[in-house]
Short mmCIF file of C-alpha atoms in Angstrom, two decimals:
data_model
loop_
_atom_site.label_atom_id
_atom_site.label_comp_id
_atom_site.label_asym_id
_atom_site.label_seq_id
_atom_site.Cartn_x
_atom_site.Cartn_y
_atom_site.Cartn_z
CA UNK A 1 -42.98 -5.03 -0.04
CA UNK A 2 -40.62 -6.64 2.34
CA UNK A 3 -38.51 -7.77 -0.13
CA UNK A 4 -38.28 -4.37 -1.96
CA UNK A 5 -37.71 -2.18 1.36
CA UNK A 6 -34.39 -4.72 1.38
CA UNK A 7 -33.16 -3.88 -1.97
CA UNK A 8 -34.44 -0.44 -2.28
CA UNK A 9 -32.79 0.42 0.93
CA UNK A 10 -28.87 0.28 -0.85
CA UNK A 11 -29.73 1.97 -3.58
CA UNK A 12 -28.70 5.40 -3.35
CA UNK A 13 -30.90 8.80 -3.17
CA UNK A 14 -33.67 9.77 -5.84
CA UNK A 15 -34.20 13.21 -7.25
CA UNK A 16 -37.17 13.55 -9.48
CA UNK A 17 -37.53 17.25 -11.27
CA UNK A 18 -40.55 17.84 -12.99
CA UNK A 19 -43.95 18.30 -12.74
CA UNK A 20 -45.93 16.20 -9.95
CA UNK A 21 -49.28 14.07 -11.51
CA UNK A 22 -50.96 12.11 -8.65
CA UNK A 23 -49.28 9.08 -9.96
CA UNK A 24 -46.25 10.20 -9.66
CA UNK A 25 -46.51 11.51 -6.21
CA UNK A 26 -47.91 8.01 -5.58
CA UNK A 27 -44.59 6.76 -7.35
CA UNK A 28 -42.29 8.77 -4.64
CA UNK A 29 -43.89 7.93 -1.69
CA UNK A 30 -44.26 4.02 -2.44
CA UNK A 31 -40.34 4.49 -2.93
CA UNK A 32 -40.04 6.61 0.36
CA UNK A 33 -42.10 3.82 1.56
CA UNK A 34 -40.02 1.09 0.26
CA UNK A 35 -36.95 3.01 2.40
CA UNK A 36 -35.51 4.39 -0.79
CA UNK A 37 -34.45 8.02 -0.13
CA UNK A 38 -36.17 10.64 -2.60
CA UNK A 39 -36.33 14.33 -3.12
CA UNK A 40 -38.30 16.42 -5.43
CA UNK A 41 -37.74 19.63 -7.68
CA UNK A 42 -40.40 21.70 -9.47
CA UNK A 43 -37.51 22.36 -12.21
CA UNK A 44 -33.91 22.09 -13.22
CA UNK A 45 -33.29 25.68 -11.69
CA UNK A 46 -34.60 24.66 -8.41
CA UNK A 47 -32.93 21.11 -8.06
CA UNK A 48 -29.37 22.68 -9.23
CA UNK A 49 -28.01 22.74 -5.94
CA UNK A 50 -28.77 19.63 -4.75
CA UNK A 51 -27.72 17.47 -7.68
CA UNK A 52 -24.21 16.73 -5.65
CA UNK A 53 -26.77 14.87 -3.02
CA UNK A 54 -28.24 12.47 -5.00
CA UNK A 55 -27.34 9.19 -6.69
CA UNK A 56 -29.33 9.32 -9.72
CA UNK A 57 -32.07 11.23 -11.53
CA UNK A 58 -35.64 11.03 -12.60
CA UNK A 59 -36.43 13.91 -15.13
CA UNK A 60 -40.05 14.61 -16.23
CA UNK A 61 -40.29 16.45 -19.57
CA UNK A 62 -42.66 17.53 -21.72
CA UNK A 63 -41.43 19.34 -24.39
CA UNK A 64 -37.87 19.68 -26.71
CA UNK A 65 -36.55 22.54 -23.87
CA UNK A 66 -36.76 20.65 -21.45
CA UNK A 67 -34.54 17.89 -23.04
CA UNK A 68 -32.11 19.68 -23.92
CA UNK A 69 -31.37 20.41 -20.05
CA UNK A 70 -30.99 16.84 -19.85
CA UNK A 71 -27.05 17.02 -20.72
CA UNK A 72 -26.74 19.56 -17.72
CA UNK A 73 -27.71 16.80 -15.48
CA UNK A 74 -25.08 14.69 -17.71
CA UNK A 75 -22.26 16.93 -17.04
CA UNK A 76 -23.28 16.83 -13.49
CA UNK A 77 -21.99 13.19 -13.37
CA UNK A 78 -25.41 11.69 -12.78
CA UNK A 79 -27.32 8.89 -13.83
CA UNK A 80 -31.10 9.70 -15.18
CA UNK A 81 -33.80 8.13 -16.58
CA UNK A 82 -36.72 10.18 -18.47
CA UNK A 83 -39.89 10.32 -17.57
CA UNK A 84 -42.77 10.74 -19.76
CA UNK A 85 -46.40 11.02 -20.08
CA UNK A 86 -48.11 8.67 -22.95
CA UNK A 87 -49.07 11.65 -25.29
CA UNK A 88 -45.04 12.50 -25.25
CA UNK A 89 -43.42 9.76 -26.05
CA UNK A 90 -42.14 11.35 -28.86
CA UNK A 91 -40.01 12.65 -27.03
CA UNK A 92 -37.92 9.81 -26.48
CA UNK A 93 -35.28 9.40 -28.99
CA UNK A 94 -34.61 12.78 -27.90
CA UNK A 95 -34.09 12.12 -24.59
CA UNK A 96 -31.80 8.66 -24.78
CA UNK A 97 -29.59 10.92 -27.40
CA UNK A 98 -29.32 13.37 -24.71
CA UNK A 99 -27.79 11.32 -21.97
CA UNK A 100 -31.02 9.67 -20.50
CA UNK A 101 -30.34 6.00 -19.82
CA UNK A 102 -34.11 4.89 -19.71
CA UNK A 103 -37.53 5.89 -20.59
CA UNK A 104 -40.66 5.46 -17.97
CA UNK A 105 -43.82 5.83 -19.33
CA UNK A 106 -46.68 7.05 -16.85
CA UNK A 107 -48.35 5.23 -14.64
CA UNK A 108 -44.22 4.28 -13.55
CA UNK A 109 -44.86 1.41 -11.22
CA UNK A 110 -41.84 1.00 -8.27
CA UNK A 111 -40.46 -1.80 -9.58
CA UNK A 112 -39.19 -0.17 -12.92
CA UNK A 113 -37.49 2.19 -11.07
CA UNK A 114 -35.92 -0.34 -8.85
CA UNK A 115 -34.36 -2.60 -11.48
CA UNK A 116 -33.52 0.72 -13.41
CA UNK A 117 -30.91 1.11 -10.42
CA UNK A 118 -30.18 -2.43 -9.86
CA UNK A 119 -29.01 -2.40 -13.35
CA UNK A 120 -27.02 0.66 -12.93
CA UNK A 121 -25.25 -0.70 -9.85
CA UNK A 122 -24.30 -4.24 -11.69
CA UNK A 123 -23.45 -1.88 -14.61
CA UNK A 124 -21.17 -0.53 -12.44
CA UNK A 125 -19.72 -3.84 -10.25
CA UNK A 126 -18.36 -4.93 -13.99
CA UNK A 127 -16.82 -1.88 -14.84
CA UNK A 128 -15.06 -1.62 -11.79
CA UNK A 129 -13.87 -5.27 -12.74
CA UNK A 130 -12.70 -4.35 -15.88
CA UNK A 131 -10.80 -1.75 -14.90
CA UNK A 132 -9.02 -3.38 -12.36
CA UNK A 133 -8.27 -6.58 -14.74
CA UNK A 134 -6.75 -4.52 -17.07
CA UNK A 135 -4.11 -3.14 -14.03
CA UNK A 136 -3.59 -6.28 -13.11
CA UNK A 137 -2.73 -7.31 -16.86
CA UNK A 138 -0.63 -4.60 -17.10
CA UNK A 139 1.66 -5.78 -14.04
CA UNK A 140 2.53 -8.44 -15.90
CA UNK A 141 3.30 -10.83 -13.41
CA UNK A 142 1.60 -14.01 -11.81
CA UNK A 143 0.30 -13.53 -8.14
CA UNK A 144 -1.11 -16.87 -7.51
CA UNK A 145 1.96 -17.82 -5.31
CA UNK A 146 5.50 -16.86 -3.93
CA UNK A 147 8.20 -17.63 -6.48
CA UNK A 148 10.58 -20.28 -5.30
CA UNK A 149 11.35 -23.78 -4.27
CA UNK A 150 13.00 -23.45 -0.85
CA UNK A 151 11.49 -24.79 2.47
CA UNK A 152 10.54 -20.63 3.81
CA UNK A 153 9.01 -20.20 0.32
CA UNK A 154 7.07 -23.32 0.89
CA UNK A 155 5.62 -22.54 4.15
CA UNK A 156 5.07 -19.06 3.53
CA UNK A 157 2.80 -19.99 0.47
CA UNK A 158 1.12 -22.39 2.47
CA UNK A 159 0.50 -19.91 5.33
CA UNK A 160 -1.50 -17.81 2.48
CA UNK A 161 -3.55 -20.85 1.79
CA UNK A 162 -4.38 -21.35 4.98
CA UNK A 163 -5.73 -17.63 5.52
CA UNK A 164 -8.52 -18.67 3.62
CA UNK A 165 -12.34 -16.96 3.70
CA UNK A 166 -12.08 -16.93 7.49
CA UNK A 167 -10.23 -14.28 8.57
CA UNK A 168 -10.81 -10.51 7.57
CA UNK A 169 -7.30 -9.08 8.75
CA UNK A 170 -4.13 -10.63 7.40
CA UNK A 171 -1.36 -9.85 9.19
CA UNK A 172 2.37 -9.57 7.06
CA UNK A 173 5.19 -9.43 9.16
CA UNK A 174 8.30 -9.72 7.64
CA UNK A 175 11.70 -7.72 8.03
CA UNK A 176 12.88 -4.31 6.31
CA UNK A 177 13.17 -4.66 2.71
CA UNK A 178 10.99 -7.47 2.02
CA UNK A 179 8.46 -6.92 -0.99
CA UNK A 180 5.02 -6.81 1.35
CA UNK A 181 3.10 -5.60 -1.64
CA UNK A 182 3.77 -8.65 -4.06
CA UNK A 183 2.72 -10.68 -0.84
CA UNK A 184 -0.09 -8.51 -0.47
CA UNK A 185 -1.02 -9.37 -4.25
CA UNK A 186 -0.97 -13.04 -3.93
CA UNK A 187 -3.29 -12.97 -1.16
CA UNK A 188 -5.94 -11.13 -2.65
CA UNK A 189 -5.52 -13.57 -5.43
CA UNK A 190 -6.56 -16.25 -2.87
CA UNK A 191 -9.07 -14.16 -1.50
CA UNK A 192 -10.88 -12.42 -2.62
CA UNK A 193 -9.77 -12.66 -6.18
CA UNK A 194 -9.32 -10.51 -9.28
CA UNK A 195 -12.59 -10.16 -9.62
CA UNK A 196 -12.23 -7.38 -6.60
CA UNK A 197 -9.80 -4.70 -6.81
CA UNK A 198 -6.88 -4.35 -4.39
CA UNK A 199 -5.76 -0.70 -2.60
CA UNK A 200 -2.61 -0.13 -1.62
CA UNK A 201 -1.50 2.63 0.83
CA UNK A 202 1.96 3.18 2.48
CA UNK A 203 2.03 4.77 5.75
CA UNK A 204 5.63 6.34 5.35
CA UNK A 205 4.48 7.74 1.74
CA UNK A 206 1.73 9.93 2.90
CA UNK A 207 1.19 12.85 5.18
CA UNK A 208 -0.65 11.72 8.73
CA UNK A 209 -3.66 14.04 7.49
CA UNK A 210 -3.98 12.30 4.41
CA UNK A 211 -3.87 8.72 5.94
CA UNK A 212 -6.51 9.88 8.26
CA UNK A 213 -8.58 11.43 5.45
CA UNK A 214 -8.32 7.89 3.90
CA UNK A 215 -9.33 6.33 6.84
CA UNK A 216 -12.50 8.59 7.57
CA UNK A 217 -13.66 8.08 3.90
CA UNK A 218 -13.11 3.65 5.09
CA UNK A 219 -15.17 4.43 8.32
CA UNK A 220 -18.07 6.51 6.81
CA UNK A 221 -18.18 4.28 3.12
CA UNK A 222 -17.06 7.03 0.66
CA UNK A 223 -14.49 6.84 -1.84
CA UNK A 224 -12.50 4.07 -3.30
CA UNK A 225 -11.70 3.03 0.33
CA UNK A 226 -15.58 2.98 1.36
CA UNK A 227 -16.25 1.14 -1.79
CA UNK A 228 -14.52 -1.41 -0.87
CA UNK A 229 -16.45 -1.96 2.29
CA UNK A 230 -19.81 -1.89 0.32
CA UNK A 231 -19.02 -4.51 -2.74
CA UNK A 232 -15.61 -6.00 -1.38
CA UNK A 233 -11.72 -6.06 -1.84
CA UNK A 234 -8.33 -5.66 -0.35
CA UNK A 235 -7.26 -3.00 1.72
CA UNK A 236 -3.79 -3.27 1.77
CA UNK A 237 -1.51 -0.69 4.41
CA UNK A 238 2.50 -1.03 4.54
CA UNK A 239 3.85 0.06 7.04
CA UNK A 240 0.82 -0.05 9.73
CA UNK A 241 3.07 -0.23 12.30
CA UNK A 242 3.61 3.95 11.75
CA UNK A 243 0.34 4.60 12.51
CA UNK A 244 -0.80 6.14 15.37
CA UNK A 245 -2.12 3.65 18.07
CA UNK A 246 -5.90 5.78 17.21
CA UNK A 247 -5.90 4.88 13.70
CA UNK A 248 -4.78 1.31 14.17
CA UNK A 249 -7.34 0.55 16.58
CA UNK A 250 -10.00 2.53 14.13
CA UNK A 251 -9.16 -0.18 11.46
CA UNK A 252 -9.55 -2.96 13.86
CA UNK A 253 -13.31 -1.68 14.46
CA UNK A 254 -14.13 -1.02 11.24
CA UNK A 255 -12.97 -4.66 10.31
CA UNK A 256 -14.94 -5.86 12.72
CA UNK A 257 -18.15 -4.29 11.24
CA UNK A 258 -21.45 -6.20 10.55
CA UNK A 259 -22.95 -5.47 7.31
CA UNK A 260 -20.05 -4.99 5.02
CA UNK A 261 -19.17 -6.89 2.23
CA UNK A 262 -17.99 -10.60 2.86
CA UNK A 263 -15.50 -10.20 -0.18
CA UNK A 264 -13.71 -7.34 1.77
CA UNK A 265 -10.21 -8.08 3.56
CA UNK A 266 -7.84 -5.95 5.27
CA UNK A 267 -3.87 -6.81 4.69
CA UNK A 268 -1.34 -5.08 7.32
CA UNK A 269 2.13 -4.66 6.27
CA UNK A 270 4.26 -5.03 9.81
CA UNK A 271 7.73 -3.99 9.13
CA UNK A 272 9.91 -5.40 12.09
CA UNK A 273 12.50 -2.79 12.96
CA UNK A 274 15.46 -3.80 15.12
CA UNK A 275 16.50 0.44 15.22
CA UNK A 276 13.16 1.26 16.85
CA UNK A 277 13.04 1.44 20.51
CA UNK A 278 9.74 0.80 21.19
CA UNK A 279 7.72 -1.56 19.59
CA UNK A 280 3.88 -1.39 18.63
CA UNK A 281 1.20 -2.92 21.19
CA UNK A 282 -1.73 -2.68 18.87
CA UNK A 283 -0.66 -4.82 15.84
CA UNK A 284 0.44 -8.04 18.17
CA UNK A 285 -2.62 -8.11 20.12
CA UNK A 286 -4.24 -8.94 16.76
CA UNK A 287 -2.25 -11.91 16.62
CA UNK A 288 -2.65 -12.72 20.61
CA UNK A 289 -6.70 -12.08 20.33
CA UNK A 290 -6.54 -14.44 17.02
CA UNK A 291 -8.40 -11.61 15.46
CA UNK A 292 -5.80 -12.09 12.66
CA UNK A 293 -3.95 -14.56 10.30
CA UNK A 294 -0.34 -13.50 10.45
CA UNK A 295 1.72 -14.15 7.62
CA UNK A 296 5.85 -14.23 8.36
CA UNK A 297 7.68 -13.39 5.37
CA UNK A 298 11.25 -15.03 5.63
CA UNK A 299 13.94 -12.72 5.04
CA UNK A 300 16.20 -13.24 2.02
CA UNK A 301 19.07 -15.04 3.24
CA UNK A 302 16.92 -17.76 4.08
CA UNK A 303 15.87 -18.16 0.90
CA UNK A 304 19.26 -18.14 -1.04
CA UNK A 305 17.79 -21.32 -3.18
CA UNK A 306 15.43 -18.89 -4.23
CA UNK A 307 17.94 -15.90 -5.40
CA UNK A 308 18.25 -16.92 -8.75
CA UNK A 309 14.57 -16.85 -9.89
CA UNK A 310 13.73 -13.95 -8.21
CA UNK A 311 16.52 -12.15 -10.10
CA UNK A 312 15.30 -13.48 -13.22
CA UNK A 313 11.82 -12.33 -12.65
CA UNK A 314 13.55 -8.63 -11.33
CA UNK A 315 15.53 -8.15 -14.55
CA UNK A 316 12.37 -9.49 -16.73
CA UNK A 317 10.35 -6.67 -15.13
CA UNK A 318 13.27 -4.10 -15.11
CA UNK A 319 13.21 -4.69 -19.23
CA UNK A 320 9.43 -4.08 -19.43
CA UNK A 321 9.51 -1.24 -17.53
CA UNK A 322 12.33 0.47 -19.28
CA UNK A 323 11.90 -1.11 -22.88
CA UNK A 324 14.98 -2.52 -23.05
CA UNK A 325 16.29 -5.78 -24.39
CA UNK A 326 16.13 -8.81 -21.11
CA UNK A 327 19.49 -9.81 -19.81
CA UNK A 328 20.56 -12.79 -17.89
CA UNK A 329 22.73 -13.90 -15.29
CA UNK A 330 26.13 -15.24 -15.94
CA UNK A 331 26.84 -18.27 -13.75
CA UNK A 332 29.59 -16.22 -11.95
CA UNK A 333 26.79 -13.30 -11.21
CA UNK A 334 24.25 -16.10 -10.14
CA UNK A 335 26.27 -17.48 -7.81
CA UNK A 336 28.05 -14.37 -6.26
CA UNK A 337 24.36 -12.86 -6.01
CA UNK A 338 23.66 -16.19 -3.83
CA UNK A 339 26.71 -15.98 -1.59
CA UNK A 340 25.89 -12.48 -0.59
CA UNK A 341 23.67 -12.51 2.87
CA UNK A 342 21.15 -9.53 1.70
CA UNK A 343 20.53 -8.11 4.86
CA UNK A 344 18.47 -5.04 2.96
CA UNK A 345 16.04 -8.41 1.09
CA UNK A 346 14.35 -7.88 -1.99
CA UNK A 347 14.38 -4.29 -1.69
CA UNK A 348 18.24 -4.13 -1.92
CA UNK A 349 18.65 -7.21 -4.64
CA UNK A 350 16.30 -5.02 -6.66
CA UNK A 351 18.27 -1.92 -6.29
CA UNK A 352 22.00 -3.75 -6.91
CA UNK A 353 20.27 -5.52 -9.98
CA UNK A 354 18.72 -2.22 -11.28
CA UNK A 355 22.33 -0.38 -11.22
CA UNK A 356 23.24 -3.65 -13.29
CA UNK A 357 20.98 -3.49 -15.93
CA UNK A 358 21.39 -0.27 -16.06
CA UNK A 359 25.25 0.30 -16.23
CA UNK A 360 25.21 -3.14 -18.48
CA UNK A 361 25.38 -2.96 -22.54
CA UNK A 362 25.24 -6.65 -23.38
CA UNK A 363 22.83 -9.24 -23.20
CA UNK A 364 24.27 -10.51 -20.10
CA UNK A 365 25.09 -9.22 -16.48
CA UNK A 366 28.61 -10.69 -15.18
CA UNK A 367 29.93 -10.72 -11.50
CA UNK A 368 31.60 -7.54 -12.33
CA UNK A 369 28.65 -6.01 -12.89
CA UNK A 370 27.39 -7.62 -9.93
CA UNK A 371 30.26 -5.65 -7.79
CA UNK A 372 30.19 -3.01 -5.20
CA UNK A 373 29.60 0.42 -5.14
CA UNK A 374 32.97 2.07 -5.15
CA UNK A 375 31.76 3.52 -1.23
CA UNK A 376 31.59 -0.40 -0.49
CA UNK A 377 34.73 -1.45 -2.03
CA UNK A 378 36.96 1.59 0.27
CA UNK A 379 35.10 -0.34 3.00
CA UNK A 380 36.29 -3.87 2.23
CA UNK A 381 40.05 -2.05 1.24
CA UNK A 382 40.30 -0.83 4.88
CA UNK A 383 39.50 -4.18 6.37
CA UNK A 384 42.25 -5.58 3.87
CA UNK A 385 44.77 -2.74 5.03
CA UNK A 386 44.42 -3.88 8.55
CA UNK A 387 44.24 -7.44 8.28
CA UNK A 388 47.64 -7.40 5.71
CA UNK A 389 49.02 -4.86 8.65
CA UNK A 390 48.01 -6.95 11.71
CA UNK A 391 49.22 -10.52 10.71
CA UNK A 392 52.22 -9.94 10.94
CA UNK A 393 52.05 -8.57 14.07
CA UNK A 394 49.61 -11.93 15.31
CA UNK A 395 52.22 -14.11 14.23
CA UNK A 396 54.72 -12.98 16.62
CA UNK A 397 52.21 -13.57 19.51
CA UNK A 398 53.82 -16.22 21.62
CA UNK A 399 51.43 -18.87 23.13
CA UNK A 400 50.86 -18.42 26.82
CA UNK A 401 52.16 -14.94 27.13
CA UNK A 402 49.74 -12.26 28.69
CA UNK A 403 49.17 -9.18 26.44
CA UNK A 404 47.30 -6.40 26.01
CA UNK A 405 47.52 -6.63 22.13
CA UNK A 406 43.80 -6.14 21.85
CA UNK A 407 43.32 -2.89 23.90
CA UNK A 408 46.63 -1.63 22.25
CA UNK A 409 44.90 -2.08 19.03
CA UNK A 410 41.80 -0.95 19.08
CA UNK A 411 43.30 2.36 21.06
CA UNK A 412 45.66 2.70 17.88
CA UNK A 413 42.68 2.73 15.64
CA UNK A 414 40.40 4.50 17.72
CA UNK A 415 42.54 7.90 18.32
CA UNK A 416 43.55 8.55 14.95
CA UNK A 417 40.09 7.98 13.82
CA UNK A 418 38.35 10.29 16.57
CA UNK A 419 41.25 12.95 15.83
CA UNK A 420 40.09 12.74 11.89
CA UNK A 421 36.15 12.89 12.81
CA UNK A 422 36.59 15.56 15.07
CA UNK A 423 39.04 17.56 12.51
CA UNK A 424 35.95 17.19 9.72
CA UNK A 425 33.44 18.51 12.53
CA UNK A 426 35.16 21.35 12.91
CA UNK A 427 35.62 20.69 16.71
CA UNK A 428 31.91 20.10 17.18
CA UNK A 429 30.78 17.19 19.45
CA UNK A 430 27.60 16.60 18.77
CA UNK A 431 28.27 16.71 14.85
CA UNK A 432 30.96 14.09 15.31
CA UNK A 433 28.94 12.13 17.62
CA UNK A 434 26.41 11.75 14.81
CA UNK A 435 28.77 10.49 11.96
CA UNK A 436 30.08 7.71 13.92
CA UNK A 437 26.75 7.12 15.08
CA UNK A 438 27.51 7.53 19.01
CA UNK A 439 26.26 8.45 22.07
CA UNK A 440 27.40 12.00 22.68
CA UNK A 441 28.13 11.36 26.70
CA UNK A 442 30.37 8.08 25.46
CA UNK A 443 32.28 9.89 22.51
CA UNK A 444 33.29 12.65 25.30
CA UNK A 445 34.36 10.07 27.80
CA UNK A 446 36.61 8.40 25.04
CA UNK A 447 38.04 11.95 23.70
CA UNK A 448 38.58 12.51 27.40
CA UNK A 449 40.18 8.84 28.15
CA UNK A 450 42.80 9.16 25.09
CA UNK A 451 44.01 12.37 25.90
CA UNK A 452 42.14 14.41 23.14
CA UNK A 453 40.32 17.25 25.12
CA UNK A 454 40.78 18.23 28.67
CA UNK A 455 38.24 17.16 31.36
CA UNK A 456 35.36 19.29 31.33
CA UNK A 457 34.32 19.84 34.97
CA UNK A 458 30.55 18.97 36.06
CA UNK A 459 29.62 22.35 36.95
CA UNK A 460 30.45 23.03 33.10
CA UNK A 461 29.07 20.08 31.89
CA UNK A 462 25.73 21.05 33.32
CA UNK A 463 25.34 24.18 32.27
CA UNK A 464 26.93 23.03 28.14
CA UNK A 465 23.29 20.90 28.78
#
């Protein structure tokens, strides 16, 4: 009995409808015994309502009406099994064409009904299997490691080995831009395999009340999140670093939950943002409390050697997605996409080869392709208009000689551009301020300082605030 409270115990909540026999009372209270929850109705009518509360259903019939109310429980979304008395098992062919998924025959001893659900929940394990096998096939892709040869590729994949069964929370830190999710994937390939399914939720894509909402259904077990928990897989969340400090620690607890699945793991995404002021607290005392495996992904331009095959692997994907023939590299585009310094990582590669492919007719992508965005190439023409204008000017320079050449200059670019800024604001501070991307208090000390606008006095100043 021991061993059946155990089992019987994770199995969900019974409904039986139907009439009661002594036996069958005797059946419901062994199983209320056993610390499987159970419920009765006299009839359909009466059990209607709470059909959304249970798991699965026991239906005792006894004549053809009563089986044809067996596809109402169908179309309910539950799971039933028919009972029946020995004098109606005629009845049966009936019922399995109508939805039922067993047949009991009185006296029903606990055990039936036990490996009835047992084999209903493995049912279940396998399909959820299947259907995450077949998204995984259609991603087309292997996750088993990080593609390249160079020395950051190297030690990153051997910091996913090293993660391992023994820690629950992973840890990915990494810069902006850098793909988190396909590192995400080839951990859960590690652990804890295909077999599992993995969940992926970004933190900038979804409205605080729905993260939350996803979060509650983690905490309490419902949902695909809570389902998870119960019979294991990766929860995977870019961008944890946006949560709130509450929802961060709430993941930490429920990680740290006894009873769960062993198979489940928890990935955080850590974007490192130079532009943010403050950084989190939360997410490094993970790492300090070695609650955590932390995983750095190395930014692109430290991986230059690897460049070339992750293009490849971009452009092969680009062509499945679209349906379009698959275009290489020219050597010219190869190397020119290797000199670059990719400050944006994967995320910007993957945008600069997607306008390639894209604006490309042959079978191959050349450096031209490979170019600038005609707002990138007026950027690179300025710097050439001032570097043809100022060498002369440097060569004249005579060694030794004191000069304010350097103030000079950047005064004679800095007026004409604040005058121009200003102009397109329409005289408005604060909107200039924000196109060059200054301080408003330092963009009216320079206007001030080159002669561009009057002093304001303080007493003004304080009140413009």
């Amino acid at each position: 009995m021991a061993d059946r409270k155990k089992s019987s115990g994770a199995l969900g909540r019974l409904l039986f409808i139907g009439p009661l026999s002594v036996g069958r009372k005797k059946l419901l209270d062994d199983l209320q015994e056993s610390g499987m929850e159970t419920d009765r109705a006299a009839s359909l009518e009466t059990g209607a309502g709470r059909l959304k509360h249970c798991d699965f259903v026991l239906f005792a019939a006894t004549d053809r009406s009563q089986i044809a109310q067996l596809r109402t429980v169908r179309e309910a979304g539950k799971t039933l099994a028919l009972v029946l008395r020995p004098e109606d098992k005629v009845l049966a062919p009936l019922g399995l064409k109508a939805g039922a998924r067993a047949v009991l025959v009185d006296e029903v001893h606990p055990d039936e009904v036990v490996k009835f659900v047992h084999s209903l929940h493995e049912e279940g394990i396998l399909r959820r299997e299947v259907r995450w096998l077949r998204s995984e096939m259609r991603q087309n892709g292997r996750r088993g490691t990080i593609p390249g040869t160079s020395a950051p590729a190297e030690r990153l994949n051997l910091a996913i080995k090293r993660s391992g069964k023994k820690y629950r929370v992973i840890l990915v830190r990494g810069e902006k831009g850098s793909n988190f999710l396909h590192v995400a994937r080839v951990i859960h390939h590690h652990f804890p395999g295909l077999r599992h399914p993995l969940l992926h939720l970004e933190a900038t894509q979804r409205p605080a009340s729905s993260m939350n909402k996803a979060l509650a259904r983690l905490e309490q077990g419902r949902g695909d999140e809570g389902e998870l928990l119960r019979l294991g897989g990766s929860l995977f969340i870019e961008d944890a670093q946006l949560l709130s400090p509450g929802s961060q620690k709430k993941l930490a607890e429920v990680a740290a939950l006894k009873g769960i699945s062993p198979d489940f793991r928890l990935i955080l995404g850590h974007t490192q943002d130079p532009e943010r002021l403050f950084e989190d607290e939360f997410l490094p005392l993970l790492e300090k409390d070695k609650k955590a495996h932390v995983v750095r992904v190395p930014p692109l331009r430290e991986r230059r050697k690897d460049i070339p095959r992750l293009a490849e692997a971009i452009l092969e994907e680009l062509a499945d997605r679209v349906g379009g023939e698959r275009r290489t590299l020219t050597p010219a585009a190869v190397e020119f996409l290797a000199s670059d310094k990719w400050w944006g990582n994967e995320a910007q590669l993957e945008i600069a080869l997607w306008r390639a492919y894209l604006l490309t007719d042959g079978r191959t992508i050349s450096v031209d392709d490979m170019k600038p965005s005609s707002k990138s190439r007026k950027v690179s023409d300025i710097e050439d208009f001032f570097r043809d204008r100022l060498a002369s000017v440097v060569a004249c320079l005579q060694d030794g000689q004191e000069s304010d050449f350097y103030a000079h200059t950047i005064r004679s670019v800095e007026k004409p551009l604040l005058e121009l800024v200003l102009h397109e604001s329409g005289g408005n501070q604060l909107k200039a301020a924000r196109l060059l991307g200054m301080n408003r208090n330092t963009l009216r000390r320079r206007l001030s300082e080159l002669g561009l606008v009057r002093r304001v006095p303080a007493r003004s100043r304080s009140r413009e605030r």
